[in-house]
Short mmCIF file of C-alpha atoms in Angstrom, two decimals:
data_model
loop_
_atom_site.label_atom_id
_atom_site.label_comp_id
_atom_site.label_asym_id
_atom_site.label_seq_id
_atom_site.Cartn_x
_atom_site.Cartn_y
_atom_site.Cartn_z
CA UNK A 16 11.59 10.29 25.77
CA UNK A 17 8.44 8.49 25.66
CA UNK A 18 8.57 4.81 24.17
CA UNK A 19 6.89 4.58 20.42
CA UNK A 20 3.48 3.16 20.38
CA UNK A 21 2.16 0.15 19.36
CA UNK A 22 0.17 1.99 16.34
CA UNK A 23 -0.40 5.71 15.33
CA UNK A 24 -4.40 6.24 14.56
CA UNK A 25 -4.36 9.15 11.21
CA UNK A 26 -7.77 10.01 10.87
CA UNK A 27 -10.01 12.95 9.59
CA UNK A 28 -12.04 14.12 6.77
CA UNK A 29 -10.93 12.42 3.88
CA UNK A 30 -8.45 14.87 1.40
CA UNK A 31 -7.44 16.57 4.45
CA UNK A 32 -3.58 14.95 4.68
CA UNK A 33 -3.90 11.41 6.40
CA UNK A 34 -1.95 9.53 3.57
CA UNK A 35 0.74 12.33 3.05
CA UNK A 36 1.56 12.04 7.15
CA UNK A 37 1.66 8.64 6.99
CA UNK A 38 3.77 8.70 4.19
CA UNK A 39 6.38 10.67 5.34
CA UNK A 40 6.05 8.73 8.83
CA UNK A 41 7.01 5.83 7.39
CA UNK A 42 10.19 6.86 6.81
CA UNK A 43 10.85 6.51 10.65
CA UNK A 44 12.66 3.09 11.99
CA UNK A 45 10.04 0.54 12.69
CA UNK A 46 7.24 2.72 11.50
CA UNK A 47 4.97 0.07 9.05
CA UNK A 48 2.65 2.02 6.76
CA UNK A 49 -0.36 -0.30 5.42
CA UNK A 50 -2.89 0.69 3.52
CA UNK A 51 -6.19 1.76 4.78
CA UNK A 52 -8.02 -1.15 7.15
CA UNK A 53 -11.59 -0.67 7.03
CA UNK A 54 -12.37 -4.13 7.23
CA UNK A 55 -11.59 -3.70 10.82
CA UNK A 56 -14.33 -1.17 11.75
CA UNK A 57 -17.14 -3.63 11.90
CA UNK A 58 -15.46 -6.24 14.39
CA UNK A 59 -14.19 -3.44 16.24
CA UNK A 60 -16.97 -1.78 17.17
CA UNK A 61 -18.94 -5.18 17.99
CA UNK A 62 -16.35 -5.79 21.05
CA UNK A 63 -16.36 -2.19 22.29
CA UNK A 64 -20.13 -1.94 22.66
CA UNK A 65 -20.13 -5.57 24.09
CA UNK A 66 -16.93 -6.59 25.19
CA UNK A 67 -18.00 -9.77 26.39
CA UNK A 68 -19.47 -11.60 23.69
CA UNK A 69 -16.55 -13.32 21.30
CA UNK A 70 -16.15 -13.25 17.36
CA UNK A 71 -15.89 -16.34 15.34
CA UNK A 72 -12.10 -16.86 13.67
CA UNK A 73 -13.78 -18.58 11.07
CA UNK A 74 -17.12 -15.95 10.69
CA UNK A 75 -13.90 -13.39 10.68
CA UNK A 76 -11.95 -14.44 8.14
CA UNK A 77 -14.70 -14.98 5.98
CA UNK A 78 -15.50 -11.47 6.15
CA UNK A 79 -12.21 -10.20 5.76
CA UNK A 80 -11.07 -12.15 2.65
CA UNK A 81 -14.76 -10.78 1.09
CA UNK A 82 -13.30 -7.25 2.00
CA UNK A 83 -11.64 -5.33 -0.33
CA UNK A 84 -9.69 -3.46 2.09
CA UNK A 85 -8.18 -6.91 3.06
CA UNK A 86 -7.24 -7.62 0.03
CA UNK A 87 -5.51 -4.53 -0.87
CA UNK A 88 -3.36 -5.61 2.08
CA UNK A 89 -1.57 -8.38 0.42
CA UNK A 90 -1.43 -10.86 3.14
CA UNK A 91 -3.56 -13.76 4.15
CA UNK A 92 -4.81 -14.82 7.50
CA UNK A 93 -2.96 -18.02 9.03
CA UNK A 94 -5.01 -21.76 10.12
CA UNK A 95 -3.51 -20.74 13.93
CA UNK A 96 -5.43 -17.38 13.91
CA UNK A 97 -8.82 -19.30 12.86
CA UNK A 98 -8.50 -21.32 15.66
CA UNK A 99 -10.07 -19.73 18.98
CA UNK A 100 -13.08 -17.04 19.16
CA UNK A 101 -11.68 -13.46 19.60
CA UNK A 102 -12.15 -11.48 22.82
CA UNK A 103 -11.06 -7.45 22.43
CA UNK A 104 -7.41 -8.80 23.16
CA UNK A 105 -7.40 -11.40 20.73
CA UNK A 106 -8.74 -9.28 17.68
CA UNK A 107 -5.94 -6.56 19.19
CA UNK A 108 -3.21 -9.16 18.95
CA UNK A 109 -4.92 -10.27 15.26
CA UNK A 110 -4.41 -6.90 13.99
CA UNK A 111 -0.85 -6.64 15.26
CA UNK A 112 0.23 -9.78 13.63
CA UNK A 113 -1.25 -9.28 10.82
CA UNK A 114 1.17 -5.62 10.78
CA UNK A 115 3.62 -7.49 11.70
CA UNK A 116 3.51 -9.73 8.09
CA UNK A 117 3.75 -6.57 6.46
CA UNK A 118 7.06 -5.12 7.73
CA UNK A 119 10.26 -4.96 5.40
CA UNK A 120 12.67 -7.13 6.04
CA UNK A 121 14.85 -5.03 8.00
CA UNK A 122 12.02 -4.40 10.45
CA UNK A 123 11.78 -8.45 10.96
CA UNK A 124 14.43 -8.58 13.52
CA UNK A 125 12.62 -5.04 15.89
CA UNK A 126 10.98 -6.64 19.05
CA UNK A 127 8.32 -4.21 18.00
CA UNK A 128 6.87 -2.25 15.27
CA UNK A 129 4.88 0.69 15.38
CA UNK A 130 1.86 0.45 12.80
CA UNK A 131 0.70 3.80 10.83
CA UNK A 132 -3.08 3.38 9.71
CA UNK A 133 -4.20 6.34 7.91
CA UNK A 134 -7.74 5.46 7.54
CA UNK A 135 -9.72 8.57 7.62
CA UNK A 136 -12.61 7.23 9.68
CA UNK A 137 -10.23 6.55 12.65
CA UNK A 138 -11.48 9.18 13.94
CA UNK A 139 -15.26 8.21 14.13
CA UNK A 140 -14.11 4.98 16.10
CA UNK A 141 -11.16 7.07 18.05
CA UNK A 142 -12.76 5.52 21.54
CA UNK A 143 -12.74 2.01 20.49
CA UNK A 144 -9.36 2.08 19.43
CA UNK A 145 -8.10 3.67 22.25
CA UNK A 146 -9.37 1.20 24.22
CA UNK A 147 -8.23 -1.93 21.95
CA UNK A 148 -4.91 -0.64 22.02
CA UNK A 149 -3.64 0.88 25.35
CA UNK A 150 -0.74 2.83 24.30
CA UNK A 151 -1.96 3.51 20.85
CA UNK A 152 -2.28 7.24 19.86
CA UNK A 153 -4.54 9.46 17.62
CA UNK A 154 -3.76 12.57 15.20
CA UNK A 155 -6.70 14.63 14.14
CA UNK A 156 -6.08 15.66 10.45
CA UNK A 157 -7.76 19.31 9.76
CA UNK A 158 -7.33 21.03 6.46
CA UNK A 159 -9.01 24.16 4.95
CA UNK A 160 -12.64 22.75 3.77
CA UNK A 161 -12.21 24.91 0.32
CA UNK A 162 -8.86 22.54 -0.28
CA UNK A 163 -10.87 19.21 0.47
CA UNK A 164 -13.56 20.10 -1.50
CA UNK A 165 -11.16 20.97 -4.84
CA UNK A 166 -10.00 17.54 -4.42
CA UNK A 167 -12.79 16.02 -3.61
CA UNK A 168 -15.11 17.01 -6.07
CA UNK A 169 -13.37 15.58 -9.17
CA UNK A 170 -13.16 12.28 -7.64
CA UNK A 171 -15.62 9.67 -8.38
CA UNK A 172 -16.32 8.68 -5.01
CA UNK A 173 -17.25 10.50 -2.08
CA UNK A 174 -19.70 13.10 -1.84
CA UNK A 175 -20.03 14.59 -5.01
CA UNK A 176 -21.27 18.22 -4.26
CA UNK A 177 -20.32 21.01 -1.91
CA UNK A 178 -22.92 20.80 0.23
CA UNK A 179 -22.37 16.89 1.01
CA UNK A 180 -18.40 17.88 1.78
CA UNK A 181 -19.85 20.63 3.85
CA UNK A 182 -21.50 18.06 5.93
CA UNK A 183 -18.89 15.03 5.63
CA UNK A 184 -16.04 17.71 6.81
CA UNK A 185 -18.31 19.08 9.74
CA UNK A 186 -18.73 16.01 11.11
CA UNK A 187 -15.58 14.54 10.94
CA UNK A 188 -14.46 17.54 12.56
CA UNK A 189 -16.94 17.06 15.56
CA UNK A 190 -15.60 14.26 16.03
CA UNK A 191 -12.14 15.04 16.24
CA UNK A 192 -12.67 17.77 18.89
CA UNK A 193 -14.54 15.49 21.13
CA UNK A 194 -11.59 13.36 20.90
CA UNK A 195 -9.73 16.14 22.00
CA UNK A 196 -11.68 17.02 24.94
CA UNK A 197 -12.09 13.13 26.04
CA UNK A 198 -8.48 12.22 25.23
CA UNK A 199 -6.12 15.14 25.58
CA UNK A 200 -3.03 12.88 26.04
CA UNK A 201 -3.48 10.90 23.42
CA UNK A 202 -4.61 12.76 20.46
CA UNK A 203 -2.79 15.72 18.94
CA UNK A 204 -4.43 17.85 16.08
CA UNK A 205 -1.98 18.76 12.70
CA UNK A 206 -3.16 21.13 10.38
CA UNK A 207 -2.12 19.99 6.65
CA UNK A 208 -1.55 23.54 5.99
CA UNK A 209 1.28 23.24 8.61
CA UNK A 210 3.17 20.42 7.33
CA UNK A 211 2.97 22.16 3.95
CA UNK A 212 4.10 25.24 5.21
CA UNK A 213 7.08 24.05 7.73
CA UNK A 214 6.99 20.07 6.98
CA UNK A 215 10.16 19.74 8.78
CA UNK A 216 9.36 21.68 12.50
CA UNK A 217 5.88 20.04 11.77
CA UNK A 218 7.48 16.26 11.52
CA UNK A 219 9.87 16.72 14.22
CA UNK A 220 7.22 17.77 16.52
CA UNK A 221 4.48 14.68 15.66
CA UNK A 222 7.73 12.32 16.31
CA UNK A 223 8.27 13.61 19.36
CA UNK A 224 4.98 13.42 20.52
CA UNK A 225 4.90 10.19 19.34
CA UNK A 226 8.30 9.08 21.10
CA UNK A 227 9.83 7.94 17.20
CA UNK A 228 13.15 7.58 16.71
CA UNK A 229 14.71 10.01 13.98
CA UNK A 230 15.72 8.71 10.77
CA UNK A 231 19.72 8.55 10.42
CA UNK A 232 20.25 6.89 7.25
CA UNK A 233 17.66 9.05 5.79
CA UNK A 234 15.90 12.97 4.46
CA UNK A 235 13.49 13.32 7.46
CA UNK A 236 11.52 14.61 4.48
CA UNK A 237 11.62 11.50 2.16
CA UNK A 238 8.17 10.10 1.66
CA UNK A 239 7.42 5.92 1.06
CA UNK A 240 4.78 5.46 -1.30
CA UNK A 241 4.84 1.64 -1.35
CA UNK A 242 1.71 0.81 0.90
CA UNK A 243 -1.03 2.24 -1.93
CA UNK A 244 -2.78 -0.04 -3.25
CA UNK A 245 -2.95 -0.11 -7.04
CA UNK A 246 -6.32 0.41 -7.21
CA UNK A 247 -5.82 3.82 -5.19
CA UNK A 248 -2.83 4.90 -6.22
CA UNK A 249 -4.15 6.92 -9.08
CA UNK A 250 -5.73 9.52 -6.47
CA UNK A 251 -2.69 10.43 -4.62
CA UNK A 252 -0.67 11.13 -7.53
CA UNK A 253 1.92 13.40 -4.88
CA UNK A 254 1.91 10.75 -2.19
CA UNK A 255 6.14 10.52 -2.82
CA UNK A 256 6.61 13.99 -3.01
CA UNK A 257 8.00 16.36 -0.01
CA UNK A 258 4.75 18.40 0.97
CA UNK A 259 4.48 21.67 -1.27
CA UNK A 260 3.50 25.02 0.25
CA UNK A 261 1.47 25.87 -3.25
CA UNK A 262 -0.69 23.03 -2.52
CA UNK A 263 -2.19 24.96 0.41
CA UNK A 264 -4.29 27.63 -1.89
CA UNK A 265 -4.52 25.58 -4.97
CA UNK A 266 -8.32 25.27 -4.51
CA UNK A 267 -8.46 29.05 -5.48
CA UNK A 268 -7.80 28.28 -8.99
CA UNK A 269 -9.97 24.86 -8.94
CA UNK A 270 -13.55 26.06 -7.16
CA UNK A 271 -15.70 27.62 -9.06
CA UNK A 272 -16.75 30.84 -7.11
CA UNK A 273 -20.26 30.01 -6.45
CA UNK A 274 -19.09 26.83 -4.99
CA UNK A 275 -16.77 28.49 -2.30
CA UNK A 276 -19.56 31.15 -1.52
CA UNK A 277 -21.59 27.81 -0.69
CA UNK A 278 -18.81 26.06 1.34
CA UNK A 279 -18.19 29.68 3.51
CA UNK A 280 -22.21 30.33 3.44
CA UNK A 281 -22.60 26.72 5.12
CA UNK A 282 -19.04 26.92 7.31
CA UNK A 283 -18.17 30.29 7.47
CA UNK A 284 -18.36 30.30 11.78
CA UNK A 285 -16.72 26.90 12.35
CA UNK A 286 -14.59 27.75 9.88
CA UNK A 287 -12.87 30.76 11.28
CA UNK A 288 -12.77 28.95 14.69
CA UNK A 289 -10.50 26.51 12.89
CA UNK A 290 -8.40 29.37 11.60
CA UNK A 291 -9.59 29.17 8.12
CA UNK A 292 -11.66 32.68 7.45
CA UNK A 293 -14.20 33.48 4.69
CA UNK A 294 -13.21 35.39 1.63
CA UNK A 295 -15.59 35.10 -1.17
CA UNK A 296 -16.46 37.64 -3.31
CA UNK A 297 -20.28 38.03 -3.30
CA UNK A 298 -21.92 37.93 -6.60
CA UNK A 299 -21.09 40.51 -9.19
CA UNK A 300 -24.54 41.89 -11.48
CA UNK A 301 -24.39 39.93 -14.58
CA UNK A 302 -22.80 36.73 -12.95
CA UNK A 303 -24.90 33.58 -13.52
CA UNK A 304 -25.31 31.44 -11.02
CA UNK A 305 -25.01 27.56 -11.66
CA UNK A 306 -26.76 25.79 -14.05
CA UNK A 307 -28.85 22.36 -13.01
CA UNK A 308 -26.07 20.43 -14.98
CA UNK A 309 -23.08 21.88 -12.75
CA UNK A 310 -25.12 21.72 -9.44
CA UNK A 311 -27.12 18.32 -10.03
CA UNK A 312 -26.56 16.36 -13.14
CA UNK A 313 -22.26 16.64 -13.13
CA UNK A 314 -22.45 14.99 -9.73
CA UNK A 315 -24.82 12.57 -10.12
CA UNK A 316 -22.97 11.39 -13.06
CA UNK A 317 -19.67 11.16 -11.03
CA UNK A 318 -21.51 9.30 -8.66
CA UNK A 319 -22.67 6.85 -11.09
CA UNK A 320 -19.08 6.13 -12.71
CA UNK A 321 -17.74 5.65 -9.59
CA UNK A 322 -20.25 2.77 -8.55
CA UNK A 323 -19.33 0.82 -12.21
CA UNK A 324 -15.86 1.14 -11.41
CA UNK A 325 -16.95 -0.05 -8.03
CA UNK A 326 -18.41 -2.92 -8.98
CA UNK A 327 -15.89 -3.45 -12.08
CA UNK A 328 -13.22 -4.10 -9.32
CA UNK A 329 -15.41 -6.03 -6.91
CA UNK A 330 -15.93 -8.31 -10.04
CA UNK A 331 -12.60 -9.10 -10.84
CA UNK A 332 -12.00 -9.08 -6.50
CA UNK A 333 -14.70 -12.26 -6.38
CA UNK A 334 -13.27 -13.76 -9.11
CA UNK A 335 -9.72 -13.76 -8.13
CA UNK A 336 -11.70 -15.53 -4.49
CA UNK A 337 -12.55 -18.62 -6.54
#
């Protein structure tokens, strides 16, 4: 059996599964489950398009403690990690520390831990973190488009109409399949609907891959929950839960159908490639088709409560800074 790896890389379109994987991941011994990092995007992809300039520990931790992401972490940066510039190894062994704070206290005494980051846009940097963290490995999240948009779309962040998840899922999903074809050995695709379906085969399989030891005081099926953030937790509601096989056709009674006709009219051929084929009913005579307040106006005013709630939180983030 392979040796567990120094972190696991979720990424994907976002809705499509990342936090319920990590989740139930978690659950493995010295598995650590933060929440997402996206504070580390911008450093990180400095020192892979020029490794050999170095980043300021001081510059750095300014930028992190102005992050929310940080924040939502919980821990602070020590005076002895301020104290040299970072090369790609350095910011590596930042990151791992900083994981390191995190773990329960029955994971203090592992020589190692093996950090789960679910961030969804892993997968746009899936290069640069394969090459920050050598034995690191990557797992492509791909779920029906029709389910990510029915939980997308009442959210108020993200894009905010079918046409933008259309795009957003696309291109996430170009991404992962270059991955693929760069990086056989260390990425493996998992369909949500198949850990919904047979969670359990599904698990075992991503462990293996993996090289992570079975839980034996534990359900293999028993979900943590504790690394949401409070101001996220709200949107993953079944993060907790075992998976549920309903969840995998639940968008049929949340689209509307003129919005699926638009997701299959604008995916229908990558879509059945993926394994996921068109079914929409065309239009029936009398059927109306979408009114400007359901196609334009609804969104836009999702879009606009989202940014005050936003900025409500970044408000009461600068404050607690001072």
């Amino acid at each position: 059996m392979t040796s567990a790896p120094e972190a696991v890389f979720i990424g994907g379109c976002p809705r499509s599964g990342t936090t319920l994987l990590a989740s139930l991941l978690g659950g493995f011994p010295g598995c650590v489950v933060t929440p997402e990092s996206q504070f580390k995007h911008r450093p990180l992809q400095r020192l892979h398009r020029q490794p050999e300039i170095r980043l300021s520990g001081e510059g750095l931790a300014r930028e992190w403690r102005s992050h929310l992401r940080f924040r939502h972490w919980g821990v602070d940066l020590l005076e002895a990690d301020l104290e040299h510039t970072l090369d790609p190894q350095a910011l590596r062994a930042l990151l791992l520390a900083l994981v390191g704070r995190m773990a329960k206290p029955e994971q203090q005494s592992l020589a190692a831990v093996t950090w789960i980051d679910h961030t969804p846009q892993n997968i746009e940097l899936g290069l640069a973190l394969s090459s920050l963290f050598p034995t690191a490995k990557l797992i492509h999240l791909v779920r029906d488009p029709r389910a990510v948009a029915a939980s997308l779309l009442p959210l108020d962040w993200g894009p905010h109409s079918t046409a933008g998840i259309a795009s957003l899922w696309s291109h996430r999903l170009a991404h992962g399949l270059a991955l693929e074809k760069a990086l056989p050995e260390r990425i493996l695709r998992v369909h949500y609907e198949d850990l919904c379906r047979h969670p359990e085969d599904t698990l075992k399989h991503v462990a293996a891959w993996l090289g992570l030891t079975m839980p034996t005081n534990r359900a293999l099926l028993q979900p943590t929950c504790d690394f949401l953030p409070r101001y996220t937790r709200h949107q993953h509601q079944r993060i907790g839960e075992r998976p549920q096989v309903e969840r995998i056709n639940a968008w049929r009674g949340q689209l509307e159908p003129w919005q699926q006709r638009e997701l299959e009219g604008r995916l229908g051929e990558l879509m059945a490639l993926m394994g996921y084929p068109a079914d929409a009913e065309p239009p029936r005579p009398g059927d109306h088709p979408p009114s400007l307040w359901q196609r334009r106006i609804w969104p836009l005013v999702r879009a606009l409560r989202g940014r005050i709630r936003h900025r409500r939180h970044q408000r009461l983030h600068a404050q607690q800074l001072r």
